[in-house]
């Protein structure tokens, strides 16, 4: 079996887009196709993003037919341990990749994801603005006791995935030389939330486990408002500023009266890459917009040989 993929990065965070050779997922909404993917083809997910073909940080994207008449594309994003509701850097990567392959014209496109319809505007072959799903703060100032560390306070918010935003400045400097400490603290916060039953809102459209944890601190770029460290579900960190995280963060800033509709918020990642965002409000729903750029890094055929003991990847 051969699968044709195109790799890109958005602000340093990799996306591997499956162009040909994906599994059949049947008809219906993208959310329904995700259920089939999870139940019947999970080893395909692992084979695409896990070693020996992939790496922990890679987010995969599987193109699939949209059910919504307003959409031209459908996509399911996945990672080393499971599936994402939405992915901001991945959507920028998807659009820039298809544009650079000559398969998507500049301008607007609507994309169905498992958690709703998003749209994107391609400004050029590399630069994209994503209009994300409605984002909101679920709970403010939640405290959790983190064994071996102490009490941590933060907000729980939705931006297409569930986030816990630790309040104030990170107790560990936001530099890659402290990666082990940043990962250890955020992983312990995630475990503490899980063990104490603190979750996001339970809806029919998505699960409620809080699987992204964010720390914030002062930025280095004079353009940026905050720098972040984002722990992803499979214990890797987001090299980009995280599109869904920036969406959820802007919903919290809006709720606190610290961000007005149309006002720019610039989020810097731990690698120094930037996303420019703003929100608009329609019918009391906060709609985030995220602008960033993506570059193709490789185009390949992945081989799957059933005699290979690691044909379906090494599970993370
Ligand atoms: O950009 O939304 C994002 C994202 C989620 C996980 C990794 N990147």
XYZ file of C-alpha atoms and ligand atoms in Angstrom:
324
model
C 0.000 0.000 0.000
C 1.220 3.498 -0.862
C -0.048 6.763 0.582
C 0.836 10.097 -1.001
C 1.440 12.839 1.574
C 2.612 16.432 1.527
C 4.396 17.782 4.602
C 4.361 21.427 5.554
C 5.003 23.519 8.627
C 3.056 26.418 10.031
C 5.173 28.523 12.365
C 7.406 25.475 12.907
C 4.570 23.001 13.658
C 4.367 20.176 11.086
C 1.272 19.064 9.180
C 1.217 15.905 7.050
C -1.643 16.050 4.568
C -2.860 12.772 3.056
C -3.480 13.521 -0.617
C -4.113 9.950 -1.905
C -4.458 6.509 -0.373
C -6.611 7.246 2.690
C -9.106 4.668 4.021
C -12.759 4.628 2.907
C -14.862 6.274 5.629
C -18.345 5.952 4.131
C -20.858 8.732 3.647
C -22.202 11.337 6.024
C -20.900 14.268 7.979
C -17.194 14.640 8.706
C -18.003 13.947 12.351
C -19.567 10.639 11.300
C -16.575 9.854 9.070
C -14.340 10.495 12.092
C -16.274 7.814 14.029
C -15.568 5.334 11.200
C -11.887 6.399 11.066
C -11.507 5.899 14.830
C -13.386 2.593 14.960
C -12.085 0.906 11.802
C -8.844 2.555 10.672
C -7.037 3.807 13.755
C -3.877 1.937 12.713
C -3.783 4.112 9.553
C -3.606 7.191 11.838
C -0.698 5.680 13.762
C 1.105 4.562 10.609
C 0.998 8.066 9.121
C 2.164 10.154 12.093
C 4.053 7.836 14.442
C 7.609 6.555 14.037
C 9.198 5.138 11.939
C 7.548 7.350 9.252
C 6.541 10.228 11.495
C 7.340 11.947 14.784
C 5.437 13.009 17.906
C 4.871 16.608 16.788
C 3.302 15.784 13.409
C -0.406 16.516 12.982
C -1.953 14.498 10.170
C -4.797 15.739 8.002
C -7.078 13.412 6.062
C -9.125 15.056 3.318
C -12.665 13.685 3.129
C -15.853 14.659 1.302
C -17.939 17.264 3.151
C -21.635 16.631 3.779
C -22.418 20.319 4.188
C -23.476 21.910 0.891
C -21.685 25.151 1.847
C -18.275 23.383 2.046
C -15.763 22.600 -0.693
C -13.505 20.451 1.543
C -13.712 18.211 4.596
C -10.815 17.329 6.898
C -10.063 15.189 9.935
C -6.937 16.121 11.912
C -5.118 13.529 13.998
C -1.950 13.145 16.051
C 0.291 10.564 17.719
C -2.416 9.502 20.203
C -5.802 10.294 18.632
C -7.931 12.897 16.883
C -8.341 16.685 17.110
C -11.649 18.541 16.882
C -10.072 21.295 14.820
C -6.524 22.402 14.167
C -5.616 25.991 13.371
C -2.035 25.492 12.234
C -3.196 22.396 10.326
C -5.903 24.330 8.481
C -3.341 26.961 7.452
C -1.044 24.104 6.331
C -3.861 22.365 4.442
C -4.850 25.508 2.528
C -1.280 26.596 1.724
C -0.415 23.051 0.611
C -3.395 22.705 -1.735
C -2.773 26.211 -3.087
C 0.913 25.472 -3.725
C -0.075 22.215 -5.472
C -2.410 24.226 -7.710
C -5.497 22.496 -6.269
C -7.042 25.484 -4.437
C -7.445 29.007 -5.845
C -6.632 32.110 -3.803
C -9.709 33.527 -2.063
C -12.255 31.873 0.214
C -12.940 28.226 1.012
C -15.319 26.550 3.483
C -14.115 23.419 5.242
C -16.165 20.915 7.261
C -14.421 19.587 10.395
C -15.741 17.211 13.057
C -16.625 20.200 15.284
C -18.205 22.448 12.670
C -17.608 24.484 9.547
C -14.576 26.753 9.404
C -13.552 28.962 6.526
C -10.248 30.189 5.250
C -9.073 33.055 3.092
C -5.905 32.493 1.070
C -4.114 35.825 0.744
C -1.242 34.212 -1.193
C 0.221 30.744 -1.742
C 1.576 30.742 1.821
C -0.503 33.169 3.871
C -3.932 32.182 5.199
C -6.563 33.557 7.580
C -8.748 30.939 9.268
C -12.218 31.827 10.544
C -12.617 29.287 13.330
C -15.621 27.751 15.069
C -17.342 29.853 17.770
C -15.090 29.896 20.835
C -15.903 30.519 24.489
C -14.740 30.370 28.079
C -16.399 27.532 29.934
C -15.089 28.284 33.477
C -12.952 31.081 34.946
C -10.390 30.806 37.775
C -10.582 27.062 38.316
C -8.121 25.816 40.925
C -6.547 22.393 40.855
C -4.090 20.822 43.268
C -1.108 19.500 41.304
C 0.682 16.824 43.373
C 4.310 17.730 43.999
C 3.769 21.274 42.759
C 0.873 22.992 44.554
C -2.278 24.813 43.569
C -2.676 26.095 40.014
C -5.450 28.432 38.858
C -6.644 28.866 35.307
C -9.461 29.188 32.785
C -11.074 26.368 30.796
C -11.946 27.411 27.245
C -13.030 25.964 23.891
C -11.490 26.955 20.551
C -12.150 23.742 18.607
C -10.270 21.739 21.298
C -10.372 22.071 25.105
C -7.707 24.202 26.802
C -6.638 24.981 30.356
C -4.890 28.367 30.493
C -2.707 28.771 33.567
C -3.341 32.217 35.043
C -0.548 34.809 35.119
C 3.052 34.359 33.996
C 4.585 30.911 33.706
C 6.683 29.943 36.761
C 9.214 28.482 34.274
C 10.775 30.755 31.622
C 9.271 30.127 28.183
C 12.440 28.994 26.424
C 13.203 25.704 24.714
C 16.148 25.097 27.058
C 13.505 24.519 29.768
C 11.463 22.148 27.582
C 11.674 19.193 29.995
C 10.464 21.308 32.942
C 7.683 22.949 30.893
C 6.501 19.545 29.657
C 6.652 17.997 33.120
C 4.639 20.809 34.767
C 1.943 20.980 32.086
C 1.650 17.188 31.942
C 1.158 17.083 35.722
C -1.523 19.795 35.434
C -3.289 17.754 32.771
C -3.183 14.617 34.936
C -4.440 16.576 37.981
C -7.395 17.951 35.982
C -8.236 14.455 34.806
C -7.837 12.829 38.218
C -10.050 15.422 39.902
C -12.767 15.164 37.235
C -12.333 18.723 35.899
C -13.451 18.769 32.269
C -14.762 20.985 29.526
C -18.462 21.061 28.683
C -19.861 17.737 27.520
C -21.613 18.203 24.176
C -22.865 15.810 21.528
C -20.383 17.278 19.034
C -17.176 16.583 20.928
C -15.603 15.077 24.023
C -14.911 17.038 27.168
C -11.416 15.993 28.257
C -9.066 18.942 28.627
C -6.102 17.735 26.583
C -4.259 20.984 25.824
C -2.530 22.945 28.626
C -1.080 26.418 28.073
C 1.400 28.582 29.965
C 1.868 32.262 29.092
C 4.613 34.818 29.565
C 6.048 38.029 28.191
C 6.820 37.947 24.441
C 10.198 38.551 22.826
C 8.880 40.073 19.598
C 7.813 43.721 19.929
C 4.799 42.833 17.724
C 3.443 40.155 20.079
C 1.208 40.493 23.137
C 1.984 37.129 24.821
C 4.335 34.161 24.375
C 3.056 30.649 25.078
C 3.934 27.038 25.689
C 1.245 24.596 24.553
C 1.230 20.985 25.676
C -0.516 18.851 23.053
C -2.513 15.662 23.819
C 0.353 13.230 23.049
C 2.891 15.097 25.262
C 4.587 16.952 22.412
C 4.529 20.758 22.389
C 3.103 23.010 19.711
C 5.872 24.719 17.756
C 3.295 27.178 16.400
C 1.317 29.591 18.607
C -1.627 27.111 18.295
C -4.630 28.278 16.281
C -7.338 26.687 18.400
C -5.509 27.792 21.568
C -5.233 31.378 20.342
C -8.948 31.239 19.462
C -9.880 30.071 22.963
C -7.502 32.619 24.543
C -9.067 35.490 22.575
C -12.535 34.334 23.706
C -11.308 34.642 27.327
C -9.769 38.075 26.694
C -13.039 39.194 25.097
C -15.035 37.839 28.054
C -12.775 39.830 30.412
C -13.241 43.025 28.366
C -9.550 42.970 27.401
C -10.072 42.440 23.660
C -12.575 44.335 21.546
C -14.068 42.996 18.313
C -11.649 43.747 15.473
C -8.728 44.487 17.799
C -5.534 42.580 16.876
C -4.025 40.076 19.310
C -0.612 38.651 18.391
C 0.363 35.340 19.970
C 4.033 34.257 19.942
C 4.991 30.583 20.191
C 7.838 29.137 22.234
C 9.739 28.936 18.914
C 9.143 32.633 18.220
C 6.580 32.223 15.416
C 3.552 34.544 15.397
C -0.192 34.248 14.735
C -2.174 37.454 14.251
C -5.730 37.129 15.532
C -8.896 39.052 16.202
C -12.497 38.216 17.080
C -15.836 39.240 15.654
C -19.091 38.762 17.535
C -22.287 37.564 15.825
C -25.437 36.772 17.852
C -23.358 36.687 21.059
C -21.028 34.084 19.521
C -17.322 34.903 19.516
C -15.802 34.019 16.138
C -11.989 34.014 16.096
C -9.819 34.765 13.058
C -6.198 33.552 12.935
C -3.642 34.586 10.308
C -0.400 32.704 9.670
C 1.698 31.177 6.935
C 2.789 27.686 5.954
C 5.515 26.223 3.756
C 5.780 22.828 2.074
C 8.763 20.822 3.328
C 8.345 17.475 1.520
C 6.159 15.501 -0.851
C 6.394 11.729 -0.526
C 4.894 8.304 -1.023
C 4.732 6.359 2.244
C 5.046 2.585 1.861
C 3.055 0.174 4.039
C 4.329 -3.406 3.835
C 2.232 -5.890 5.859
C 5.416 -7.939 6.512
C 6.952 -4.951 8.290
C 6.476 -5.473 12.063
C 6.187 -1.679 12.442
C 3.944 -1.242 9.400
C 1.337 0.644 11.494
C 3.802 2.699 13.491
C 5.147 2.517 17.010
C 2.287 3.668 19.270
C 3.159 6.818 21.239
O -3.002 25.036 15.786
O -4.928 24.454 16.652
C -3.722 24.258 16.458
C -3.089 23.055 17.029
C -3.657 22.137 17.856
C -2.683 21.187 18.142
C -1.545 21.543 17.467
N -1.816 22.696 16.795
